Amino acid sequence: MSAALGNAGLLIALVAASVGALATSVAIIGENRRALRQAPIYAAIIVAGSVLAVVAMQWALFSRDYSIDFVQRVGSSTTPALYNVAAMWSALEGSILLWVIVLALFTGGVALRFARRRDDELVAWALVVMYVVMTFFALVSFGPASPFAPGATVPVGFDGPGPNPLLQNHILVLFHPPLLYLGYIGFTVPFAFAIAALITGRVGEGWLLETRRWALLSWGLLTIGILLGGWWSYEVLGWSGVWAWDPVENASLLPWLTGTAYIHSVLVQQRRGMLRVWNLSLLVATFALTILGTFLTRSGVINSVHAFAAGEIDGYLLGFFGVVVVVSLGLIGWRGDALRAPGRIDSPVSREGAFLANNVVFALFAFIVLLGTVFPLLVEVFQDRQTVVGAPYFDRLSMPIGLILLFLMAVAPVLPWRTSSAGTLRDRLFWPAWCGVASLAVAVMVGADGLAPLLAFFLGGFAGGAAGRQLVLATRRQGLRGLVGRANGGMLVHIGVILIAVALAASNSYTHSATLTIGRGETVEWSGHSFEFVGVSTEVTARADVVMADVLLDDTKVYAPAVTTYLQQGMTVPTPSVRTGWTSDVYLTIDGNDPPATDADEVVLRVFVKPMVLWLWIGGAVMAIGTVLSALPSRRSRRPTDPTSALITSGQHV
Amino acid sequence: MSHRFKAWPSWAAMFVVAVALLAIGSTRDSGPLNPGDRIDAISRRVACPVCDGESVFESRNPASEAIRAEIRASVYDGVATDDEILSAIANSYGGKVLLVPSSSGFDALIWALPAAGLMIGLVGLWFAFKRWRAEAAALGVPTEGDYDLVEQAREQHRGTSDD
């Protein structure tokens, strides 16, 4: 029953998307306004079909419908209800279904938002593009990655293994993948409008204004999704880190980097009508990288070129990626003359000059991440040997890039549009620079060392001072309304980024760890903390056996790093126990391969003392708030024809 | 705050303070790494030989545990340097366990291409600004009439401002 309903839902979505794309295209070309007004109806049908498919899948998971292969693999009667919801995206077919429903909702959102402009060609072509993308994913979900494919006959009383234990070990699993997908897939909207602008020839700034909030929303959701992924990694994986630079993580970072470049450079186009080709290219890159990232992480091709033939959707994804790139670049080439920028950037020392530098740095960063991610594949193809590129490579190259970006964040907010003078910079950067020096002085006083982290603290303070200066000026003028709007909300986002950068610099540079062997009732002192092994406690459920080592930390509270053995899978997962503090975390784990017996005389404890980790999450929250504020309209709106800054007189260039 | 206070001598003083703090912080001797930190630093540079994409530091696979035990033993022996320990591991398990690609042969591309990308970006910016400056120069100096026209436009839009 669930399979039939689910397949019906997917088929409805597939047919509605493909017919919608075709019928709307014909209506536009034939200038059939009546037919054009029907275009949003397909979106409603797509949403209905996708919701039906997802409800059917959730019902199948909750009712343990083992006639479905996917449920046989990820369903279990012992999985708690919340993780049963998340089981849908714990394997390939379900995650493609998640993609389908999110894309359907965005398509419905576009149809609803632009309902009054149904006969506008720009909107209609954008809907066509969304229908085409929807057709592709509905086709993949209905065909090669069907979550409703029938399973083998199972014996009476069969119970599935449930999702991977790592995906039923922390509440963040419920939020991290959907938010990441919302961010990924949300970029389909500005991409669709960009393609529509190219098709219609309306390549001015109109489509940018239409999609500004969609791009910002997607970027914000992707940011939160990535941060929650880091938080999940920290709380679950037991190695005390938030980012390992593995291909899956890199796949999410790539569109974030190009998306970040886009939401900056788009301001130059809105103000000056420039960088049209560049902005279109960034949007195409962002969308294409979401497809490429899915291909890289779902095909296993990163680990071995021979995996090309292993998966059934690899060819689909690679083919779609190729189509997206070729069609987009073809359209950009076709509209080349219309895209030629009418203006010029007068001086590198200007707001737009800083945005340009920002874009070069982000593009380079994205290139490095992409190169490091696919390099093992290149080595295997050209040299027939295996190699790995890991965190040390990425750390080494991302550190100078991070410092340059902090410097740009410090300088750019005080730069006027068009040009600046040395006197202006001297005055406006004075207090921000002293903030940087103060931040550096505090770091040195508390014992920080090493040139790179010290530079990060200095530049973090400098950039924070620049953002704070703008917020102070804005709130002086407008009160709390001064926090709202693109520029000032953006400054709050900058402060969030700075908190994260400083926290990463501190936690990566000054983490200390030790392996402590502690006898029962004994107290060991290390790194200014005391650890007393109180005993071992256990918890037995139908799903898992949990062994916890109770450790009294600093004579204040008992922490219990655990090892959970999932009975269905026979898999052990160590779970850290973390004392979170304003200045540092104490992170405790025990060996998953050798958990202590209940009457153990001693425990082997792995301890990490990690500074400033809490500020990563606070920074993320500040970024989220800033993103929302920057999406709200500011009180002082400006018309596109308004002058952007004071006149430039001869000799004023810096 | 007066412009005089923000004048260049104040900046010079700030520069001296910042450089002094950086010099103090970056050159002070914070002592040798404790063995645990050193083991972590080395194991972060070694790939788990049987799992995908994880370092020995992150992985809890028995194969990684074995390598970590080797690193721990070498660190506590106190004889070999970090690089010597890494070389010994590479000899035992093959070069593919090292997470930092070498800077020779084909692997050098992974270092050279980002440098080339940076150069292309900088040269591209240089050419773009050169072209823009040439275009600006070709337009000539604005006349009084031009300034009047712009001022009129600004007057019309007075009351609104950029964000």
Coordinates of C-alpha atoms in Angstrom, one line a residue, chain A residues 192-620:
Chain A
A192 CA 16.3 29.4 -12.4
F193 CA 15.8 33.2 -12.6
A194 CA 19.3 33.7 -13.9
I195 CA 18.6 31.2 -16.8
A196 CA 15.2 32.9 -17.3
A197 CA 17.0 36.3 -17.6
L198 CA 19.4 34.9 -20.1
I199 CA 16.6 33.3 -22.2
T200 CA 14.4 36.5 -22.2
G201 CA 17.4 38.8 -22.6
R202 CA 16.3 40.8 -19.5
V203 CA 19.8 40.6 -18.1
G204 CA 19.6 43.8 -16.2
E205 CA 19.4 43.9 -12.4
G206 CA 15.6 43.0 -12.2
W207 CA 16.1 39.3 -11.7
L208 CA 18.7 40.0 -9.1
L209 CA 16.3 42.0 -7.0
E210 CA 13.6 39.3 -7.5
T211 CA 15.9 36.6 -6.1
R212 CA 17.9 38.4 -3.5
R213 CA 16.0 37.1 -0.5
W214 CA 15.8 33.6 -2.0
A215 CA 19.6 33.5 -2.4
L216 CA 20.1 34.9 1.1
L217 CA 17.6 32.4 2.6
S218 CA 19.4 29.5 0.9
W219 CA 22.8 30.7 1.9
G220 CA 21.7 31.1 5.5
L221 CA 20.1 27.7 5.6
L222 CA 23.2 26.1 4.0
T223 CA 25.4 27.9 6.6
I224 CA 23.3 26.6 9.5
G225 CA 23.2 23.2 7.9
I226 CA 27.0 23.1 7.7
L227 CA 27.4 24.4 11.2
L228 CA 25.0 21.8 12.6
G229 CA 27.0 19.2 10.8
G230 CA 30.1 20.4 12.6
W231 CA 28.2 20.3 15.9
W232 CA 26.9 16.8 15.2
S233 CA 30.5 15.7 14.4
Y234 CA 31.8 17.2 17.6
E235 CA 29.0 15.6 19.8
V236 CA 28.9 12.2 18.2
L237 CA 32.1 11.1 16.4
G238 CA 34.4 11.3 19.4
W239 CA 37.5 12.8 17.8
S240 CA 36.8 16.2 19.3
G241 CA 36.8 18.0 15.9
V242 CA 34.1 19.8 14.0
W243 CA 35.5 19.6 10.5
A244 CA 37.6 16.9 8.9
W245 CA 37.8 18.1 5.3
D246 CA 36.4 14.8 4.0
P247 CA 34.7 14.7 0.6
V248 CA 31.2 14.8 2.0
E249 CA 32.0 17.9 4.0
N250 CA 33.8 19.5 1.1
A251 CA 30.8 18.9 -1.1
S252 CA 28.7 21.0 1.2
L253 CA 31.4 23.7 1.5
L254 CA 31.9 24.2 -2.3
P255 CA 28.5 25.7 -3.0
W256 CA 28.7 27.7 0.2
L257 CA 32.0 29.3 -1.0
T258 CA 30.7 30.2 -4.4
G259 CA 27.3 31.3 -2.9
T260 CA 29.1 33.5 -0.4
A261 CA 31.1 35.1 -3.3
Y262 CA 27.8 35.6 -5.1
I263 CA 25.9 37.4 -2.3
H264 CA 28.8 39.8 -2.1
S265 CA 29.4 40.5 -5.7
V266 CA 25.7 40.8 -6.5
L267 CA 25.8 44.0 -4.5
V268 CA 28.2 45.5 -7.1
Q269 CA 25.8 44.6 -9.9
Q270 CA 22.9 46.1 -8.0
R271 CA 24.7 49.3 -7.3
R272 CA 26.9 49.7 -10.4
G273 CA 25.4 47.3 -13.0
M274 CA 28.7 45.5 -13.3
L275 CA 30.0 42.0 -13.0
R276 CA 26.9 40.5 -14.8
V277 CA 28.8 37.6 -16.4
W278 CA 30.7 37.0 -13.2
N279 CA 27.5 36.8 -11.1
L280 CA 25.8 34.6 -13.5
S281 CA 28.8 32.3 -13.5
L282 CA 28.9 32.2 -9.7
L283 CA 25.2 31.2 -9.6
V284 CA 25.7 28.5 -12.3
A285 CA 28.8 27.3 -10.4
T286 CA 26.9 27.2 -7.1
F287 CA 24.0 25.2 -8.6
A288 CA 26.3 22.9 -10.6
L289 CA 28.5 22.3 -7.6
T290 CA 25.5 21.0 -5.6
I291 CA 25.0 18.5 -8.4
L292 CA 28.7 17.7 -8.7
G293 CA 29.0 17.4 -4.9
T294 CA 26.1 14.9 -4.8
F295 CA 27.7 12.9 -7.6
L296 CA 31.1 12.9 -5.9
T297 CA 29.7 11.8 -2.5
R298 CA 27.1 9.4 -3.7
S299 CA 29.1 7.5 -6.4
G300 CA 32.1 6.6 -4.3
V301 CA 34.2 7.8 -7.2
I302 CA 36.5 9.7 -4.9
N303 CA 37.7 6.5 -3.4
S304 CA 38.1 4.6 -6.6
V305 CA 37.6 5.4 -10.2
H306 CA 36.2 1.9 -10.7
A307 CA 33.2 2.9 -8.7
F308 CA 31.9 4.7 -11.8
A309 CA 30.0 1.6 -12.7
A310 CA 28.9 0.8 -9.1
G311 CA 26.0 3.1 -8.6
E312 CA 23.0 3.5 -10.7
I313 CA 22.4 7.3 -10.4
D314 CA 26.0 8.3 -11.1
G315 CA 25.5 8.6 -14.8
Y316 CA 22.3 10.6 -14.3
L317 CA 24.0 13.0 -12.0
L318 CA 27.1 13.4 -14.1
G319 CA 24.9 13.8 -17.2
F320 CA 22.7 16.4 -15.5
F321 CA 25.8 18.3 -14.3
G322 CA 27.1 18.4 -17.9
V323 CA 23.8 19.7 -19.2
V324 CA 23.6 22.4 -16.6
V325 CA 27.2 23.6 -17.3
V326 CA 26.9 23.4 -21.1
V327 CA 23.4 25.0 -21.3
S328 CA 24.3 27.8 -18.8
L329 CA 27.6 28.7 -20.5
G330 CA 26.0 28.5 -23.9
L331 CA 23.3 31.0 -22.8
I332 CA 25.9 33.3 -21.2
G333 CA 27.9 33.2 -24.5
W334 CA 24.8 33.8 -26.5
R335 CA 23.9 36.9 -24.5
G336 CA 27.5 38.1 -24.3
D337 CA 26.9 41.5 -25.8
A338 CA 24.0 42.3 -23.6
L339 CA 25.9 41.2 -20.6
R340 CA 28.8 43.6 -21.2
A341 CA 29.1 45.9 -18.2
P342 CA 28.3 49.5 -18.9
G343 CA 30.5 50.9 -16.0
R344 CA 33.9 50.4 -14.5
I345 CA 35.4 50.1 -11.1
D346 CA 37.2 53.4 -10.5
S347 CA 39.6 52.3 -7.8
P348 CA 40.7 49.1 -6.1
V349 CA 40.4 51.0 -2.8
S350 CA 36.7 51.2 -2.9
R351 CA 33.8 49.1 -1.7
E352 CA 33.4 47.4 -5.1
G353 CA 37.2 46.9 -5.3
A354 CA 37.0 45.0 -1.9
F355 CA 34.1 42.9 -3.2
L356 CA 36.2 42.0 -6.2
A357 CA 39.1 41.0 -4.1
N358 CA 36.7 39.0 -1.9
N359 CA 35.4 37.2 -4.9
V360 CA 38.9 36.3 -6.1
V361 CA 39.8 34.9 -2.7
F362 CA 36.5 32.9 -2.4
A363 CA 36.9 31.6 -6.0
L364 CA 40.5 30.5 -5.1
F365 CA 39.3 28.9 -1.9
A366 CA 36.6 27.0 -3.8
F367 CA 39.2 25.9 -6.4
I368 CA 41.5 24.6 -3.7
V369 CA 38.7 22.7 -2.0
L370 CA 37.6 21.2 -5.3
L371 CA 41.2 20.4 -6.4
G372 CA 42.0 18.7 -3.0
T373 CA 38.8 16.7 -3.1
V374 CA 39.2 15.4 -6.7
F375 CA 43.0 15.1 -6.7
P376 CA 43.0 11.4 -5.6
L377 CA 40.8 10.7 -8.6
L378 CA 43.2 12.6 -10.9
V379 CA 46.1 10.6 -9.5
E380 CA 44.4 7.4 -10.0
V381 CA 43.3 8.2 -13.6
F382 CA 46.7 9.6 -14.7
Q383 CA 49.1 7.6 -12.6
D384 CA 47.2 4.4 -11.7
R385 CA 48.1 4.7 -8.0
Q386 CA 46.2 5.7 -4.9
T387 CA 46.7 8.7 -2.8
V388 CA 44.8 10.6 -0.2
V389 CA 44.5 14.3 0.5
G390 CA 43.5 15.1 4.0
A391 CA 43.0 17.8 6.5
P392 CA 46.7 18.9 6.8
Y393 CA 46.7 20.0 3.1
F394 CA 43.5 21.9 3.4
D395 CA 44.5 23.4 6.8
R396 CA 47.8 24.6 5.4
L397 CA 46.2 26.4 2.4
S398 CA 43.0 27.6 4.1
M399 CA 44.8 29.4 6.9
P400 CA 46.3 32.2 4.8
I401 CA 43.0 32.5 2.9
G402 CA 41.1 32.9 6.2
L403 CA 43.5 35.6 7.3
I404 CA 43.1 37.5 4.0
L405 CA 39.3 37.2 4.3
L406 CA 39.4 38.6 7.9
F407 CA 41.5 41.5 6.6
L408 CA 39.0 42.2 3.9
M409 CA 36.1 42.0 6.4
A410 CA 38.0 44.6 8.4
V411 CA 38.6 47.1 5.6
A412 CA 35.6 46.6 3.2
P413 CA 32.8 47.9 5.5
V414 CA 34.4 51.3 6.0
L415 CA 35.2 51.8 2.3
P416 CA 33.0 54.1 0.3
W417 CA 31.6 53.1 -3.1
R418 CA 33.6 54.2 -6.1
T419 CA 36.8 55.5 -4.4
S420 CA 38.4 56.4 -1.2
S421 CA 41.2 58.6 0.2
A422 CA 44.0 57.8 2.6
G423 CA 42.4 60.3 5.1
T424 CA 39.1 58.5 5.0
L425 CA 40.6 55.2 5.7
R426 CA 42.9 56.6 8.4
D427 CA 39.9 58.0 10.2
R428 CA 37.4 55.2 9.7
L429 CA 39.8 52.4 10.5
F430 CA 41.4 53.9 13.6
W431 CA 39.2 52.4 16.2
P432 CA 38.7 49.1 14.5
A433 CA 42.4 48.8 14.3
W434 CA 42.8 49.5 18.0
C435 CA 40.1 46.8 18.6
G436 CA 42.5 44.4 16.7
V437 CA 45.4 45.5 18.9
A438 CA 43.3 45.1 22.1
S439 CA 42.2 41.6 21.0
L440 CA 45.9 40.8 20.3
A441 CA 47.0 42.1 23.7
V442 CA 44.4 40.0 25.5
A443 CA 45.5 36.9 23.5
V444 CA 49.1 37.5 24.4
M445 CA 48.3 38.2 28.1
V446 CA 46.4 34.9 28.4
G447 CA 49.4 33.1 26.9
A448 CA 48.5 32.6 23.3
D449 CA 51.5 31.9 21.0
G450 CA 52.2 31.2 17.3
L451 CA 52.1 33.8 14.6
A452 CA 49.1 32.4 12.6
P453 CA 46.6 32.3 15.5
L454 CA 47.9 35.7 16.8
L455 CA 47.3 37.2 13.4
A456 CA 43.8 35.6 13.4
F457 CA 43.1 37.2 16.8
F458 CA 44.4 40.6 15.7
L459 CA 42.4 40.5 12.4
G460 CA 39.4 39.2 14.1
G461 CA 39.4 42.1 16.5
F462 CA 40.0 44.5 13.6
A463 CA 37.2 43.1 11.5
G464 CA 34.9 43.0 14.6
G465 CA 35.7 46.6 15.3
A466 CA 34.8 47.6 11.7
A467 CA 31.5 45.7 11.9
G468 CA 30.8 47.1 15.3
R469 CA 31.6 50.6 14.1
Q470 CA 29.0 50.4 11.3
L471 CA 26.4 48.9 13.7
V472 CA 27.0 51.7 16.2
L473 CA 26.6 54.4 13.5
A474 CA 23.5 52.8 12.2
T475 CA 21.8 52.4 15.6
R476 CA 22.7 55.9 16.6
R477 CA 20.9 57.1 13.5
Q478 CA 17.9 54.8 13.6
G479 CA 17.8 53.0 16.9
L480 CA 17.3 49.3 16.8
R481 CA 16.0 49.7 13.2
G482 CA 19.6 50.3 12.4
L483 CA 20.3 46.6 12.8
V484 CA 17.9 45.7 10.0
G485 CA 18.7 45.7 6.3
R486 CA 21.2 44.2 4.0
A487 CA 24.3 46.1 5.0
N488 CA 23.7 46.2 8.8
G489 CA 22.3 42.7 9.0
G490 CA 25.4 41.7 7.0
M491 CA 27.6 43.3 9.6
L492 CA 26.0 41.0 12.2
V493 CA 26.7 38.1 9.9
H494 CA 30.4 39.3 9.8
I495 CA 30.5 39.3 13.6
G496 CA 29.2 35.7 13.6
V497 CA 31.9 34.7 11.0
I498 CA 34.6 36.4 13.1
L499 CA 33.5 34.6 16.2
I500 CA 33.8 31.3 14.3
A501 CA 37.1 32.2 12.8
V502 CA 38.6 33.2 16.2
A503 CA 37.1 30.1 17.8
L504 CA 38.5 27.8 15.1
A505 CA 42.0 29.5 15.4
A506 CA 42.0 29.0 19.2
S507 CA 40.6 25.4 19.2
N508 CA 42.8 24.2 16.4
S509 CA 45.9 25.8 17.8
Y510 CA 45.6 25.3 21.6
T511 CA 43.8 22.0 22.0
H512 CA 45.6 19.6 24.4
S513 CA 44.9 16.0 24.8
A514 CA 46.0 13.1 26.9
T515 CA 45.2 9.4 27.5
L516 CA 44.7 9.0 31.3
T517 CA 44.5 5.6 33.0
I518 CA 42.6 6.1 36.2
G519 CA 41.9 3.5 39.0
R520 CA 38.5 3.2 40.5
G521 CA 38.1 5.9 43.2
E522 CA 41.4 7.4 42.1
T523 CA 41.8 11.1 41.1
V524 CA 44.2 12.2 38.4
E525 CA 45.2 15.8 37.8
W526 CA 45.9 17.0 34.3
S527 CA 46.0 20.3 32.5
G528 CA 44.4 22.1 35.5
H529 CA 41.5 19.7 35.9
S530 CA 40.9 16.7 38.2
F531 CA 39.4 13.5 37.0
E532 CA 38.0 10.9 39.4
F533 CA 36.9 7.5 38.1
V534 CA 33.7 6.9 40.1
G535 CA 32.6 3.6 38.4
V536 CA 30.9 2.0 35.4
S537 CA 27.1 2.1 34.8
T538 CA 25.1 0.4 32.1
E539 CA 21.8 0.9 30.4
V540 CA 20.1 -2.0 28.5
T541 CA 17.3 -1.4 26.0
A542 CA 15.8 -3.5 23.2
R543 CA 17.8 -1.3 20.8
A544 CA 21.2 -1.0 22.4
D545 CA 23.5 -1.7 25.4
V546 CA 25.2 1.3 26.8
V547 CA 28.3 1.2 29.0
M548 CA 29.2 4.5 30.7
A549 CA 32.3 5.4 32.6
D550 CA 31.3 7.8 35.3
V551 CA 34.0 10.5 35.8
L552 CA 33.8 13.2 38.4
L553 CA 35.3 16.3 36.8
D554 CA 36.9 19.0 39.0
D555 CA 34.9 17.7 42.0
T556 CA 31.8 19.3 40.5
K557 CA 29.8 17.0 38.3
V558 CA 29.9 13.5 37.0
Y559 CA 30.4 13.1 33.2
A560 CA 29.7 9.8 31.5
P561 CA 31.5 9.1 28.2
A562 CA 29.8 6.0 26.8
V563 CA 30.1 3.2 24.3
T564 CA 26.8 2.1 22.8
T565 CA 26.5 -1.3 21.2
Y566 CA 23.6 -1.4 18.7
L567 CA 22.2 -4.9 18.9
Q568 CA 20.7 -5.0 15.4
Q569 CA 23.9 -4.0 13.7
G570 CA 26.4 -5.4 16.2
M571 CA 28.1 -2.0 15.9
T572 CA 29.7 -0.1 18.8
V573 CA 29.7 3.7 18.8
P574 CA 31.6 5.7 21.4
T575 CA 29.8 8.8 22.5
P576 CA 31.8 11.6 24.1
S577 CA 30.7 13.5 27.2
V578 CA 31.5 17.2 27.0
R579 CA 31.6 19.9 29.7
T580 CA 31.0 23.1 27.8
G581 CA 32.4 26.3 29.1
W582 CA 32.7 29.9 28.0
T583 CA 36.5 29.7 27.6
S584 CA 37.1 25.9 27.1
D585 CA 35.4 22.5 26.8
V586 CA 36.6 19.4 28.5
Y587 CA 35.8 16.5 26.1
L588 CA 35.9 13.0 27.5
T589 CA 35.8 9.7 25.5
I590 CA 36.5 6.1 26.1
D591 CA 37.7 3.5 23.6
G592 CA 34.9 2.1 21.6
N593 CA 36.8 -1.1 20.9
D594 CA 37.5 -1.8 24.5
P595 CA 34.7 -0.5 26.8
P596 CA 35.3 -1.0 30.5
A597 CA 33.6 -3.9 32.3
T598 CA 31.1 -3.0 35.0
D599 CA 33.6 -4.1 37.7
A600 CA 36.6 -2.6 36.0
D601 CA 39.3 -1.5 38.4
E602 CA 40.4 1.3 36.0
V603 CA 39.4 3.2 33.0
V604 CA 41.4 4.5 30.0
L605 CA 40.1 8.0 29.4
R606 CA 40.9 10.1 26.4
V607 CA 40.6 13.8 27.4
F608 CA 40.7 16.9 25.2
V609 CA 40.8 20.4 26.6
K610 CA 39.5 22.6 23.7
P611 CA 39.4 26.4 24.0
M612 CA 36.5 28.5 22.7
V613 CA 34.4 25.8 21.1
L614 CA 31.2 27.3 22.5
W615 CA 31.9 30.4 20.4
L616 CA 31.6 28.4 17.3
W617 CA 28.0 27.8 18.0
I618 CA 27.4 31.3 19.3
G619 CA 28.9 32.6 16.1
G620 CA 26.6 30.4 14.1

